[in-house]
């Protein structure tokens, strides 16, 4: 029971890190380092104490591991204790680490699969809407379609950053209707949805607005797609 709860806490923390990430690719490096160079080294060399010690102030680790917010929490959940800027895994915490390795492996596999798909050409199914299409959107909502509307602007840097991911996801999640609106040129649709900033995503489910979120947050967008899917 305790092992199951530990795995759940570790998984919840990983999910939070992914959700809060602005760019999924940026978190793969630190998590891979944690998995391959720390966790697996300990697993494969259980009697070697040198692999169980991590110096928090090591310059390389600062840049490549601790650059990711949430790493200290993952280490703590995996059984590491912090004393004088050094993380150490003691013998009695070894099984904690073993329980967390599988969870981290699965999440990394999922992230790698996602980024692989994201770099390949998928059929784009995003539909562009203007103020002339208000009734079309209303009909989709009344039909209780799952919809994500991406409000953006040509001059918006974050919009350009998240747009490729939005279009890629439209090819992955076929049961979701992906729509985009050039917000600064289609004021009426913007007013209906109370758009005050770009990018803004409006999520419809079961005939009503389920969620509205702002910013070029790829992790959040993927989470919403998974929820609707």
Coordinates of C-alpha atoms in Angstrom, one line a residue, residues 85-174:
X85 CA 24.0 21.0 -0.3
X86 CA 24.4 17.3 -0.9
X87 CA 21.7 14.9 -1.7
X88 CA 22.3 11.3 -0.5
X89 CA 20.4 8.1 -0.8
X90 CA 20.9 5.8 2.3
X91 CA 20.5 2.1 2.3
X92 CA 17.1 2.1 4.0
X93 CA 15.7 4.3 1.2
X94 CA 16.9 2.2 -1.7
X95 CA 13.5 0.6 -2.3
X96 CA 11.9 4.0 -2.5
X97 CA 14.1 4.7 -5.5
X98 CA 13.2 1.4 -7.1
X99 CA 9.5 2.2 -6.9
X100 CA 10.0 5.6 -8.6
X101 CA 12.2 4.4 -11.5
X102 CA 9.4 2.7 -13.4
X103 CA 7.1 5.7 -13.1
X104 CA 9.8 8.0 -14.4
X105 CA 10.6 5.6 -17.3
X106 CA 7.0 5.5 -18.4
X107 CA 6.7 9.3 -18.3
X108 CA 9.9 9.7 -20.3
X109 CA 8.7 7.2 -22.9
X110 CA 5.4 9.1 -23.3
X111 CA 7.2 12.5 -23.6
X112 CA 9.6 11.1 -26.2
X113 CA 6.7 9.6 -28.2
X114 CA 5.0 12.9 -28.1
X115 CA 8.0 14.9 -29.3
X116 CA 8.6 12.3 -32.0
X117 CA 5.1 12.8 -33.3
X118 CA 5.4 16.5 -33.0
X119 CA 8.4 16.6 -35.4
X120 CA 6.6 14.5 -38.0
X121 CA 4.1 15.7 -40.6
X122 CA 0.5 15.1 -39.5
X123 CA -2.6 16.0 -41.3
X124 CA -3.7 19.4 -40.0
X125 CA -7.4 19.7 -39.1
X126 CA -7.5 23.2 -37.7
X127 CA -10.4 25.3 -39.0
X128 CA -10.1 29.1 -39.3
X129 CA -13.2 31.1 -38.2
X130 CA -14.1 34.8 -38.6
X131 CA -16.9 37.0 -37.3
X132 CA -19.0 35.7 -40.2
X133 CA -18.9 32.2 -38.8
X134 CA -20.5 32.8 -35.4
X135 CA -23.5 30.7 -36.3
X136 CA -21.2 27.8 -37.3
X137 CA -19.5 27.8 -33.9
X138 CA -22.8 28.1 -32.2
X139 CA -24.0 25.0 -34.1
X140 CA -20.9 23.1 -33.0
X141 CA -21.5 24.1 -29.4
X142 CA -25.2 23.1 -29.5
X143 CA -24.2 19.8 -31.0
X144 CA -22.0 19.3 -27.9
X145 CA -18.8 18.9 -29.8
X146 CA -15.5 19.0 -28.0
X147 CA -13.9 22.2 -29.2
X148 CA -10.7 24.2 -28.6
X149 CA -10.7 27.7 -30.0
X150 CA -7.2 29.3 -30.3
X151 CA -7.4 33.1 -30.3
X152 CA -4.2 34.7 -31.6
X153 CA -2.8 37.7 -33.4
X154 CA -0.2 38.1 -36.1
X155 CA 2.0 40.3 -33.9
X156 CA 1.9 38.0 -30.9
X157 CA 5.2 36.2 -30.3
X158 CA 3.9 33.6 -27.9
X159 CA 1.1 32.8 -30.4
X160 CA 3.6 31.9 -33.0
X161 CA 5.5 29.8 -30.5
X162 CA 2.5 27.7 -29.6
X163 CA 0.8 27.6 -33.0
X164 CA 2.8 24.6 -34.4
X165 CA 2.0 22.5 -31.4
X166 CA -1.7 23.4 -31.7
X167 CA -1.7 22.3 -35.4
X168 CA 0.1 19.1 -34.6
X169 CA -2.4 18.2 -31.8
X170 CA -5.2 18.7 -34.3
X171 CA -3.7 15.8 -36.2
X172 CA -3.4 13.6 -33.1
X173 CA -6.8 14.2 -31.4
X174 CA -9.3 13.5 -34.1

